[in-house]
Coordinates of C-alpha atoms in Angstrom, one line a residue:
Chain A
M1 CA 12.6 -106.3 -71.7
Q2 CA 9.0 -106.5 -70.6
L3 CA 9.8 -103.5 -68.2
Q4 CA 11.1 -101.5 -71.1
E5 CA 8.0 -102.3 -73.2
Q6 CA 5.7 -101.3 -70.4
T7 CA 7.6 -98.1 -69.8
T8 CA 7.5 -97.2 -73.5
S9 CA 3.9 -98.1 -73.6
F10 CA 3.1 -96.0 -70.4
L11 CA 5.0 -93.0 -71.9
I12 CA 3.3 -93.2 -75.3
A13 CA -0.1 -93.5 -73.8
N14 CA 0.4 -90.6 -71.4
S15 CA 2.4 -88.4 -73.8
K16 CA -0.1 -85.6 -73.6
A17 CA -0.6 -85.9 -69.8
L18 CA 3.2 -86.0 -69.3
R19 CA 3.7 -83.1 -71.7
F20 CA 1.0 -81.1 -69.7
L21 CA 2.9 -81.9 -66.4
L22 CA 6.2 -80.8 -67.8
L23 CA 5.0 -77.6 -69.4
F24 CA 3.2 -76.8 -66.2
G25 CA 6.4 -77.3 -64.2
L26 CA 8.2 -75.2 -66.6
I27 CA 5.8 -72.3 -66.9
F28 CA 5.2 -72.1 -63.1
G29 CA 9.0 -72.2 -62.6
V30 CA 9.3 -69.2 -64.8
C31 CA 6.4 -67.4 -63.1
Y32 CA 8.0 -68.2 -59.6
F33 CA 11.3 -66.8 -60.7
F34 CA 9.7 -63.8 -62.3
F35 CA 7.3 -62.8 -59.6
G36 CA 9.1 -64.3 -56.5
L37 CA 12.8 -63.9 -57.0
A38 CA 13.5 -61.2 -59.5
P39 CA 14.3 -58.2 -57.5
G40 CA 13.1 -55.6 -60.0
V41 CA 9.7 -57.2 -60.3
R42 CA 9.2 -57.6 -56.5
I43 CA 9.9 -53.9 -56.1
G44 CA 8.7 -52.5 -59.2
I45 CA 5.5 -54.4 -59.7
I46 CA 4.5 -56.7 -56.8
K47 CA 4.9 -54.2 -54.1
P48 CA 2.9 -51.5 -55.8
F49 CA 0.3 -54.0 -56.6
T50 CA 0.0 -55.1 -53.0
A51 CA -0.2 -51.5 -52.0
F52 CA -3.1 -51.1 -54.5
L53 CA -4.8 -54.2 -52.9
A54 CA -4.4 -52.5 -49.6
S55 CA -6.1 -49.4 -51.0
A56 CA -8.8 -51.4 -52.5
V57 CA -9.5 -53.3 -49.2
S58 CA -9.7 -49.9 -47.3
A59 CA -11.9 -48.4 -49.9
I60 CA -14.4 -51.3 -49.8
V61 CA -14.6 -51.5 -46.0
N62 CA -14.9 -47.8 -45.9
L63 CA -18.0 -48.0 -47.9
F64 CA -19.5 -49.5 -44.9
G65 CA -18.1 -47.0 -42.5
A66 CA -15.0 -48.8 -41.2
R67 CA -12.7 -45.6 -41.1
A68 CA -9.7 -47.6 -42.3
W69 CA -6.8 -46.5 -44.3
A70 CA -4.1 -48.0 -46.4
E71 CA -0.5 -47.4 -45.6
G72 CA 1.7 -49.1 -48.0
T73 CA 0.7 -52.8 -47.8
V74 CA -1.1 -52.4 -44.6
V75 CA -4.7 -51.7 -43.9
R76 CA -5.1 -49.9 -40.7
S77 CA -8.0 -48.9 -38.5
S78 CA -8.4 -48.1 -34.8
S79 CA -9.9 -51.6 -34.3
Y80 CA -7.9 -53.9 -36.5
S81 CA -5.0 -53.9 -38.8
I82 CA -4.1 -56.4 -41.7
N83 CA -0.8 -56.6 -43.4
I84 CA -0.9 -57.8 -47.1
A85 CA 2.6 -59.3 -47.2
M86 CA 4.4 -61.0 -50.0
G87 CA 2.5 -64.2 -50.9
C88 CA -0.9 -62.7 -49.8
D89 CA -1.5 -61.0 -53.1
G90 CA -3.0 -63.9 -55.0
I91 CA -0.1 -63.9 -57.4
E92 CA 0.8 -67.5 -56.5
A93 CA -2.8 -68.8 -57.2
S94 CA -2.9 -66.8 -60.4
S95 CA 0.5 -68.2 -61.4
L96 CA -0.7 -71.8 -60.8
F97 CA -3.8 -71.2 -62.7
L98 CA -1.9 -69.4 -65.5
A99 CA 0.7 -72.4 -65.8
C100 CA -2.2 -74.9 -65.9
V101 CA -4.2 -73.0 -68.6
L102 CA -1.0 -72.4 -70.8
A103 CA 0.1 -76.1 -70.4
F104 CA -3.1 -77.7 -71.3
P105 CA -3.4 -79.0 -74.8
T106 CA -6.0 -76.7 -76.4
S107 CA -6.3 -73.7 -78.8
W108 CA -4.6 -70.4 -78.1
R109 CA -8.1 -68.8 -78.2
A110 CA -9.3 -71.0 -75.3
R111 CA -6.1 -70.2 -73.4
L112 CA -6.5 -66.5 -73.9
T113 CA -10.2 -66.8 -72.8
G114 CA -9.2 -68.7 -69.8
L115 CA -6.6 -66.2 -68.7
C116 CA -8.8 -63.2 -69.3
I117 CA -11.5 -64.6 -67.2
G118 CA -9.7 -66.6 -64.7
I119 CA -7.0 -64.3 -63.4
P120 CA -9.2 -61.4 -62.8
L121 CA -11.6 -63.7 -61.0
I122 CA -8.9 -65.2 -58.9
Q123 CA -7.9 -61.5 -57.8
L124 CA -11.4 -60.8 -57.1
I125 CA -11.6 -63.9 -54.9
N126 CA -8.5 -62.9 -53.1
L127 CA -9.8 -59.4 -52.6
A128 CA -13.0 -60.8 -51.0
R129 CA -10.9 -62.9 -48.9
L130 CA -9.0 -59.9 -47.5
V131 CA -12.1 -57.9 -46.9
A132 CA -13.7 -60.9 -45.2
L133 CA -10.5 -61.3 -43.1
Y134 CA -10.7 -57.7 -42.1
Y135 CA -14.2 -58.1 -40.9
A136 CA -13.4 -61.4 -39.2
G137 CA -10.5 -59.5 -37.4
V138 CA -12.9 -56.9 -36.2
H139 CA -15.8 -58.9 -35.1
L140 CA -14.3 -62.4 -34.5
P141 CA -10.8 -61.8 -33.3
S142 CA -10.6 -65.0 -31.4
I143 CA -11.1 -67.2 -34.5
V144 CA -9.5 -65.0 -37.2
E145 CA -6.4 -67.0 -37.2
G146 CA -8.1 -70.3 -37.8
L147 CA -10.3 -68.7 -40.4
H148 CA -7.5 -67.2 -42.4
V149 CA -5.1 -70.2 -42.2
Y150 CA -7.7 -72.9 -42.9
V151 CA -11.0 -71.6 -44.1
A152 CA -9.9 -68.8 -46.4
Q153 CA -7.1 -70.7 -47.8
T154 CA -9.3 -73.7 -48.5
I155 CA -12.0 -71.6 -50.3
V156 CA -9.3 -69.9 -52.5
I157 CA -8.0 -73.4 -53.4
L158 CA -11.4 -74.8 -54.1
L159 CA -12.7 -71.9 -56.0
T160 CA -9.5 -71.6 -58.3
T161 CA -9.7 -75.4 -59.0
G162 CA -13.5 -75.0 -59.7
L163 CA -12.7 -72.1 -62.1
F164 CA -10.1 -74.3 -63.8
I165 CA -12.6 -77.2 -64.2
F166 CA -15.1 -74.8 -65.6
W167 CA -12.6 -73.5 -68.1
L168 CA -11.8 -77.1 -69.1
E169 CA -15.4 -78.1 -69.5
R170 CA -16.7 -75.0 -71.4
F171 CA -13.6 -73.7 -73.3
A172 CA -10.6 -75.9 -73.4
T173 CA -12.2 -78.9 -75.0
E174 CA -14.0 -79.0 -78.4
H175 CA -16.9 -81.5 -78.2
R176 CA -18.0 -83.2 -81.2
R177 CA -20.7 -85.7 -81.7
A178 CA -19.6 -89.2 -82.8
Chain B
M1 CA 40.7 -39.6 -47.6
K2 CA 37.5 -39.2 -49.6
A3 CA 36.5 -42.7 -48.5
K4 CA 37.1 -41.8 -44.9
R5 CA 35.0 -38.7 -45.2
S6 CA 32.4 -40.7 -46.7
L7 CA 32.3 -43.2 -43.9
L8 CA 32.2 -40.3 -41.4
A9 CA 29.0 -39.2 -43.0
V10 CA 27.3 -42.5 -43.0
V11 CA 28.5 -43.5 -39.6
L12 CA 27.5 -40.4 -37.8
T13 CA 24.5 -40.3 -39.4
A14 CA 23.6 -43.7 -38.4
L15 CA 24.5 -43.7 -34.9
L16 CA 22.9 -40.4 -34.0
F17 CA 19.4 -41.3 -34.7
P18 CA 18.8 -44.0 -32.2
V19 CA 20.5 -42.0 -29.5
G20 CA 18.6 -38.9 -30.3
C21 CA 15.3 -40.7 -30.5
G22 CA 14.3 -40.4 -26.9
H23 CA 17.8 -41.3 -25.8
I24 CA 16.8 -44.9 -26.3
D25 CA 19.5 -47.2 -24.8
K26 CA 21.9 -44.3 -24.6
Q27 CA 24.4 -46.2 -22.8
E28 CA 24.7 -48.7 -25.7
T29 CA 24.4 -46.6 -28.6
D30 CA 26.3 -43.5 -27.7
A31 CA 26.2 -41.2 -30.6
I32 CA 28.7 -39.8 -32.7
L33 CA 28.4 -36.8 -34.8
V34 CA 29.8 -35.9 -38.1
G35 CA 30.0 -32.5 -39.5
V36 CA 30.8 -33.6 -42.9
S37 CA 28.7 -32.1 -45.5
G38 CA 26.0 -34.3 -47.0
A39 CA 26.7 -32.9 -50.4
A40 CA 30.4 -33.6 -50.1
L41 CA 29.7 -37.0 -48.8
E42 CA 27.5 -37.8 -51.6
A43 CA 29.9 -36.5 -54.1
S44 CA 32.7 -38.7 -52.7
L45 CA 30.6 -41.7 -52.1
I46 CA 29.1 -42.0 -55.6
P47 CA 32.3 -43.0 -57.3
V48 CA 33.2 -45.3 -54.4
I49 CA 30.0 -47.5 -54.1
G50 CA 28.0 -46.4 -57.0
T51 CA 25.0 -45.3 -54.9
P52 CA 24.6 -42.0 -52.9
V53 CA 24.5 -43.7 -49.5
A54 CA 25.9 -40.5 -48.1
T55 CA 22.8 -38.4 -48.8
D56 CA 20.9 -41.1 -47.1
G57 CA 23.3 -40.8 -44.2
A58 CA 22.8 -37.0 -43.9
V59 CA 19.0 -37.3 -44.0
V60 CA 19.0 -40.1 -41.4
Q61 CA 21.3 -38.2 -39.2
V62 CA 19.8 -34.6 -39.4
G63 CA 16.3 -35.9 -39.8
G64 CA 16.7 -38.2 -37.0
L65 CA 17.8 -35.5 -34.7
L66 CA 14.7 -33.5 -35.7
I67 CA 12.5 -36.5 -34.9
S68 CA 14.3 -37.0 -31.7
Y69 CA 13.6 -33.4 -30.7
V70 CA 9.9 -33.8 -31.5
V71 CA 9.5 -37.1 -29.8
D72 CA 11.4 -35.8 -26.7
S73 CA 9.0 -32.8 -26.5
L74 CA 5.9 -35.0 -26.3
A75 CA 6.0 -35.4 -22.7
E76 CA 5.6 -31.7 -22.3
A77 CA 2.3 -31.7 -24.1
P78 CA 0.1 -31.5 -21.0
N79 CA 2.0 -28.3 -20.1
N80 CA 1.4 -26.7 -23.5
P81 CA -2.3 -27.4 -24.3
D82 CA -3.7 -26.0 -27.5
Q83 CA -7.0 -24.3 -27.1
V84 CA -8.0 -24.6 -30.8
F85 CA -9.1 -28.3 -30.8
D86 CA -12.3 -28.4 -33.0
S87 CA -10.6 -30.1 -35.9
V88 CA -7.8 -32.4 -36.3
A89 CA -4.3 -31.1 -37.0
T90 CA -2.6 -31.3 -40.3
V91 CA 1.0 -31.0 -41.4
T92 CA 2.7 -30.5 -44.7
A93 CA 4.1 -33.8 -45.8
V94 CA 8.0 -33.9 -45.8
R95 CA 9.3 -35.7 -48.6
F96 CA 13.1 -35.7 -49.2
T97 CA 14.3 -35.5 -52.8
P98 CA 14.9 -39.1 -54.0
V99 CA 18.6 -39.8 -54.8
P100 CA 19.2 -40.6 -58.5
I101 CA 20.7 -44.0 -59.2
T102 CA 23.8 -43.8 -61.2
T103 CA 25.4 -47.2 -61.0
G104 CA 25.3 -50.0 -58.5
S105 CA 22.6 -52.1 -57.2
P106 CA 18.9 -51.2 -57.9
K107 CA 17.9 -52.9 -54.7
L108 CA 20.3 -50.7 -52.6
F109 CA 19.0 -47.7 -54.4
F110 CA 15.5 -48.8 -53.5
D111 CA 16.3 -49.3 -49.9
I112 CA 18.0 -45.9 -49.6
N113 CA 15.1 -44.0 -51.1
E114 CA 12.8 -46.2 -48.9
S115 CA 14.5 -44.9 -45.9
L116 CA 14.3 -41.2 -47.1
V117 CA 10.6 -41.6 -47.5
L118 CA 10.2 -43.2 -44.1
I119 CA 12.2 -40.5 -42.5
G120 CA 10.0 -38.1 -44.0
R121 CA 6.9 -39.9 -42.7
L122 CA 8.3 -40.1 -39.2
V123 CA 8.9 -36.3 -39.2
D124 CA 5.2 -35.9 -40.4
D125 CA 3.8 -38.1 -37.8
G126 CA 6.1 -36.9 -35.0
R127 CA 4.8 -33.4 -35.7
L128 CA 1.2 -34.6 -35.8
I129 CA 1.4 -36.5 -32.6
D130 CA 2.8 -33.3 -30.9
L131 CA 0.1 -31.1 -32.3
S132 CA -2.7 -33.6 -31.6
L133 CA -1.5 -34.3 -28.2
R134 CA -1.6 -30.6 -27.3
K135 CA -5.2 -30.3 -28.8
F136 CA -6.2 -33.4 -26.7
Y137 CA -5.1 -31.7 -23.5
G138 CA -6.7 -28.5 -24.5
A139 CA -10.0 -30.3 -25.1
R140 CA -9.8 -32.3 -21.9
N141 CA -8.9 -29.2 -19.8
A142 CA -12.1 -27.6 -21.4
G143 CA -14.2 -30.5 -20.5
N144 CA -15.0 -31.2 -24.1
V145 CA -15.2 -35.0 -24.1
A146 CA -16.2 -35.4 -27.8
K147 CA -13.4 -33.2 -29.1
A148 CA -10.9 -35.0 -26.7
S149 CA -11.9 -38.2 -28.2
L150 CA -11.4 -36.9 -31.7
Q151 CA -8.0 -35.7 -30.8
R152 CA -7.0 -38.9 -29.0
N153 CA -8.0 -40.9 -32.1
A154 CA -5.8 -38.6 -34.2
V155 CA -2.9 -39.1 -31.9
C156 CA -3.3 -42.8 -31.8
E157 CA -3.6 -43.2 -35.6
A158 CA -0.5 -41.3 -36.0
V159 CA 1.2 -43.5 -33.2
V160 CA 0.4 -46.6 -35.2
R161 CA 1.8 -45.1 -38.4
F162 CA 4.9 -43.8 -36.6
D163 CA 5.7 -47.3 -35.1
A164 CA 4.9 -49.1 -38.4
N165 CA 7.3 -46.6 -40.2
L166 CA 9.9 -47.1 -37.5
R167 CA 9.7 -50.9 -38.2
G168 CA 10.0 -50.1 -41.9
L169 CA 13.0 -47.9 -41.3
H170 CA 14.6 -50.8 -39.5
D171 CA 14.1 -53.1 -42.3
A172 CA 15.4 -50.7 -44.8
L173 CA 18.5 -50.1 -42.8
I174 CA 19.1 -53.9 -42.5
N175 CA 18.8 -54.1 -46.3
I176 CA 21.2 -51.2 -46.8
S177 CA 23.7 -52.9 -44.4
T178 CA 23.4 -56.1 -46.5
G179 CA 23.6 -54.1 -49.7
I180 CA 26.9 -52.3 -48.9
Q181 CA 28.9 -55.4 -47.9
G182 CA 31.6 -56.0 -50.3
T183 CA 31.7 -52.3 -51.3
A184 CA 34.3 -49.8 -50.5
V185 CA 32.0 -48.3 -47.8
A186 CA 32.0 -51.6 -45.8
S187 CA 35.8 -51.5 -45.5
I188 CA 36.4 -48.0 -44.6
S189 CA 36.6 -46.8 -40.9
I190 CA 36.9 -43.7 -38.7
T191 CA 38.2 -43.2 -35.2
V192 CA 36.3 -42.2 -32.1
A193 CA 38.6 -39.1 -31.9
E194 CA 37.7 -38.0 -35.4
A195 CA 34.1 -38.4 -34.7
L196 CA 34.4 -36.5 -31.4
A197 CA 36.0 -33.6 -33.1
L198 CA 33.2 -33.3 -35.5
R199 CA 30.6 -33.4 -32.7
E200 CA 32.5 -30.6 -30.9
Q201 CA 32.5 -28.6 -34.0
I202 CA 28.7 -28.8 -34.4
I203 CA 28.1 -27.9 -30.7
R204 CA 30.7 -24.9 -31.0
D205 CA 28.9 -23.6 -34.1
G206 CA 25.4 -24.2 -32.9
S207 CA 24.6 -25.4 -36.2
F208 CA 25.1 -28.1 -38.8
P209 CA 27.4 -27.6 -41.7
P210 CA 25.8 -25.5 -44.4
S211 CA 25.9 -28.5 -46.9
E212 CA 23.7 -30.5 -44.5
M213 CA 21.1 -27.8 -44.2
F214 CA 19.2 -29.0 -47.1
V215 CA 17.7 -31.6 -44.8
F216 CA 16.2 -28.8 -42.7
S217 CA 15.0 -26.9 -45.6
E218 CA 13.3 -29.9 -47.3
A219 CA 11.7 -30.7 -44.0
G220 CA 10.6 -27.1 -43.5
V221 CA 12.1 -27.0 -40.0
T222 CA 11.2 -24.1 -37.6
P223 CA 14.0 -22.3 -35.6
P224 CA 12.9 -24.0 -32.3
E225 CA 13.0 -27.4 -34.0
K226 CA 16.5 -26.6 -35.4
A227 CA 17.8 -25.5 -32.1
G228 CA 16.3 -28.6 -30.5
A229 CA 18.0 -30.8 -33.0
V230 CA 21.4 -29.2 -32.2
R231 CA 20.7 -29.7 -28.5
E232 CA 20.2 -33.4 -29.3
V233 CA 23.8 -33.4 -30.5
E234 CA 25.0 -32.2 -27.1
L235 CA 23.4 -35.1 -25.4
T236 CA 25.5 -37.5 -27.3
T237 CA 28.7 -38.9 -26.0
L238 CA 31.1 -41.5 -27.3
S239 CA 31.3 -43.7 -24.1
G240 CA 31.1 -47.3 -24.8
L241 CA 32.0 -47.0 -28.4
T242 CA 35.3 -48.3 -29.9
N243 CA 36.8 -47.8 -33.3
A244 CA 35.6 -51.1 -34.3
D245 CA 32.0 -50.0 -33.9
L246 CA 32.7 -47.2 -36.4
R247 CA 33.2 -49.3 -39.6
G248 CA 31.1 -49.1 -42.5
A249 CA 30.4 -52.7 -42.5
V250 CA 28.5 -52.7 -39.2
I251 CA 27.1 -49.2 -38.8
F252 CA 23.8 -49.6 -40.5
E253 CA 23.0 -52.8 -38.8
K254 CA 24.0 -51.3 -35.6
L255 CA 21.4 -48.5 -36.0
A256 CA 18.8 -50.8 -37.1
S257 CA 19.3 -53.1 -34.1
T258 CA 19.0 -49.9 -31.9
I259 CA 15.5 -48.9 -33.2
D260 CA 14.3 -52.5 -33.2
R261 CA 11.3 -53.0 -30.9
V262 CA 11.3 -49.3 -30.0
S263 CA 7.8 -47.8 -29.8
I264 CA 6.8 -44.1 -29.7
Q265 CA 4.3 -45.1 -27.1
G266 CA 7.0 -45.1 -24.5
F267 CA 7.4 -41.3 -25.2
L268 CA 3.9 -40.2 -24.7
P269 CA 2.8 -38.5 -21.5
Q270 CA 2.2 -41.0 -18.8
D271 CA -1.6 -40.3 -18.5
F272 CA -2.1 -40.8 -22.2
T273 CA -2.6 -44.4 -23.6
C274 CA -3.5 -45.8 -26.9
N275 CA -4.9 -49.2 -27.5
V276 CA -2.7 -49.9 -30.6
I277 CA -3.3 -53.1 -32.5
P278 CA -0.4 -54.5 -34.5
P279 CA -1.2 -55.6 -38.0
V280 CA -1.9 -59.3 -38.6
G281 CA -0.5 -61.0 -41.7
A282 CA -2.9 -62.4 -44.2
P283 CA -1.0 -65.0 -46.5
A284 CA -3.1 -66.4 -49.4
L285 CA -1.6 -69.8 -49.7
S286 CA 0.8 -71.4 -47.3
Q287 CA 3.3 -73.9 -48.8
W288 CA 1.2 -76.9 -48.2
G289 CA -1.8 -74.9 -49.6
A290 CA 0.2 -74.2 -52.8
I291 CA 1.2 -77.8 -53.2
I292 CA -2.3 -79.1 -52.7
M293 CA -3.7 -76.6 -55.2
S294 CA -1.1 -77.6 -57.7
L295 CA -2.0 -81.1 -57.4
L296 CA -5.6 -80.5 -57.6
L297 CA -5.2 -78.3 -60.7
L298 CA -3.0 -80.9 -62.3
T299 CA -5.3 -83.8 -61.4
A300 CA -8.2 -81.9 -63.0
G301 CA -6.2 -81.2 -66.2
I302 CA -4.9 -84.9 -66.5
A303 CA -8.5 -86.1 -65.8
F304 CA -9.8 -84.2 -68.7
I305 CA -6.9 -85.4 -70.9
V306 CA -7.3 -89.1 -69.8
R307 CA -11.1 -89.3 -69.9
R308 CA -11.3 -88.6 -73.7
W309 CA -8.1 -90.2 -74.7
P310 CA -9.3 -92.4 -77.5
V311 CA -10.5 -89.7 -79.6
M312 CA -7.6 -87.4 -78.7
A313 CA -5.2 -90.0 -80.0
V314 CA -6.9 -89.7 -83.4
A315 CA -7.2 -86.0 -83.4
S316 CA -3.8 -85.2 -81.9
T317 CA -2.1 -84.2 -85.1
A318 CA -3.6 -80.6 -84.7
G319 CA -2.3 -80.4 -81.2
V320 CA -5.7 -79.6 -80.0
A321 CA -7.8 -81.9 -77.9
Q322 CA -11.0 -82.9 -79.6
F323 CA -13.2 -85.1 -77.5
N324 CA -16.0 -87.5 -78.1
D325 CA -18.5 -87.3 -75.4
E326 CA -19.7 -90.9 -75.9
M327 CA -16.1 -92.2 -75.3
H328 CA -15.6 -91.1 -71.8
R329 CA -13.3 -93.4 -69.8
P330 CA -14.0 -94.0 -66.1
L331 CA -12.1 -91.8 -63.9
F332 CA -12.0 -93.9 -60.8
V333 CA -11.2 -97.6 -60.6
P334 CA -11.1 -98.4 -56.9
E335 CA -8.7 -101.4 -57.2
L336 CA -6.2 -99.6 -59.2
F337 CA -6.4 -96.5 -56.9
G338 CA -5.9 -98.9 -53.9
K339 CA -2.6 -100.1 -55.4
A340 CA -1.4 -96.7 -56.3
L341 CA -2.3 -95.5 -52.8
V342 CA -0.2 -98.4 -51.2
G343 CA 2.7 -97.5 -53.5
V344 CA 2.6 -93.8 -52.7
F345 CA 2.1 -94.3 -48.9
G346 CA 5.1 -96.9 -49.0
A347 CA 7.3 -94.1 -50.6
V348 CA 5.9 -91.6 -48.1
L349 CA 6.9 -93.9 -45.2
I350 CA 10.4 -94.3 -46.5
G351 CA 10.6 -90.4 -46.9
F352 CA 9.4 -89.9 -43.3
A353 CA 12.0 -92.3 -42.0
G354 CA 14.7 -90.7 -43.9
V355 CA 13.7 -87.2 -42.9
T356 CA 13.4 -88.2 -39.2
W357 CA 16.8 -89.8 -39.3
L358 CA 18.4 -86.7 -41.0
S359 CA 16.7 -83.8 -39.1
G360 CA 14.7 -85.1 -36.2
P361 CA 10.9 -85.3 -35.6
I362 CA 8.5 -84.2 -38.3
K363 CA 5.9 -81.5 -37.5
L364 CA 2.3 -82.6 -37.2
L365 CA 1.4 -79.9 -40.0
D366 CA 3.9 -81.5 -42.4
I367 CA 2.6 -85.1 -41.7
G368 CA -0.9 -83.9 -42.4
G369 CA 0.1 -82.0 -45.5
T370 CA 2.2 -85.0 -46.9
L371 CA -0.6 -87.4 -46.4
L372 CA -3.2 -85.3 -48.0
C373 CA -0.9 -84.8 -50.9
A374 CA -0.1 -88.4 -51.1
V375 CA -3.8 -89.3 -51.6
L376 CA -4.0 -86.7 -54.4
F377 CA -0.8 -87.9 -56.0
A378 CA -1.9 -91.5 -55.8
Y379 CA -5.1 -90.6 -57.7
L380 CA -2.9 -88.8 -60.2
V381 CA -0.8 -91.9 -60.7
H382 CA -3.9 -94.1 -60.9
L383 CA -5.2 -91.9 -63.7
L384 CA -2.0 -92.2 -65.7
I385 CA -1.9 -96.0 -65.3
L386 CA -5.6 -96.1 -66.2
A387 CA -4.7 -94.3 -69.5
A388 CA -1.8 -96.7 -70.2
N389 CA -4.0 -99.7 -69.6
G390 CA -6.7 -98.3 -71.8
S391 CA -4.1 -97.7 -74.5
K392 CA -3.1 -101.4 -74.3
A393 CA -6.6 -102.6 -74.5
I394 CA -7.3 -100.5 -77.6
R395 CA -4.2 -101.9 -79.4

């Protein structure tokens, strides 16, 4: 009986938090299916987007005389080549951010602000990561693997989390003086 | 009968390319030829499988022969130097007309058209390598080091692209092979004798059937290239092949496995080398990275919900969090976190034992990822308990 009361009390006290978790799971599940599994989207949207990322990376590094070129999803040059494969496009990080923003209990205006600012910023972070990895591959080939598996990934995770906290603090909560 | 003709088209097509491509693994892949018209094949295949696989077959076959001829001629470049070597060579891009989708799987349609695009690029780069190689030898013979370097770079860039596109063609053919399973194409077959007869016909005529000539016209093939492609047919035999190899279900996979790991570098003149660097993948988030990021984001969201709970409870009717800065709840209670951590680690240990028992030792990476996630999860649980305790206290 006491356990039932405790459970009920826990659920009531955390109703908003649990709703947030549930909605997050649901929205991310939809995103995962849409962007990761649906064949039409993978072929018609993700692949061209990844090719666009490769073109953007090669255009940026060419500003500094790299003589690279994009070939589908691969950025090639005579000194280093990088393949932006599925999962390297920042879609996953963007989907996680989107699910968190949409699931959080706040106004639609705040949510829209979060998405309009957050997702382009995450894509910019990912683009910077790819450019940095290209240069790491050219100049520090011996440590590029460690850089891209541990350092670059950690930076993407921390920056995205930081972006979410910034949004929570500045846009998602309405402060009022007691 | 229509189905049989269809398979002939696809099959031939498929087997010819690897054989022709520098006679790679000739013993294993002995080619067959089909003189069935691409157009007729296409017409017969559309109602059978819903996608024009046959057109793809014709392009892979005839285009493959063309590529084979170009690749085979690379070794002769030192004997045919080009004296005009000041600028890099260019070619008119070959783009075969995409096949329209009528019915059937969009994925199969995509893979078929992908293979058409790749064949076109292979023709482009094969020609570029040939032209640039001859310019390289022209410059080198003239003692012009700078221009020789320029032409070498042009060759090597095209070599990188050629090999990448060959890998892409391999993947597309594997996908086509998967896509046609269960369709009528997978169940039809031809005999070695039938394929041989068609090969003989092409050799006798010195040309491909008129309906397949669209491949040559779309590729802008020159008379020497066409003659070279026909000569490639003569190099093919059927030794080592059985009727079982000529079934629709296996033919594309067979072709894909033949071109797997093949590099055009093996066909360059012996004194010419490229320091080609394969692309390195750049994943943004590994699986553990995605899990950790999810937990961090969720923890941040819940911390904001929990921290300002008392006022939220009052203002929750609007469904919008309204928070009171003066009513922040502590977000870390060491004693409670310790208890949550012990509970979560206990569950993790049970999980580890179960996984080890079921599927053997756990990788170090998975142990590290699990432990890190366990700490984050324990903190999340601690936050939820904190909110529940706070709620009780208020009541």
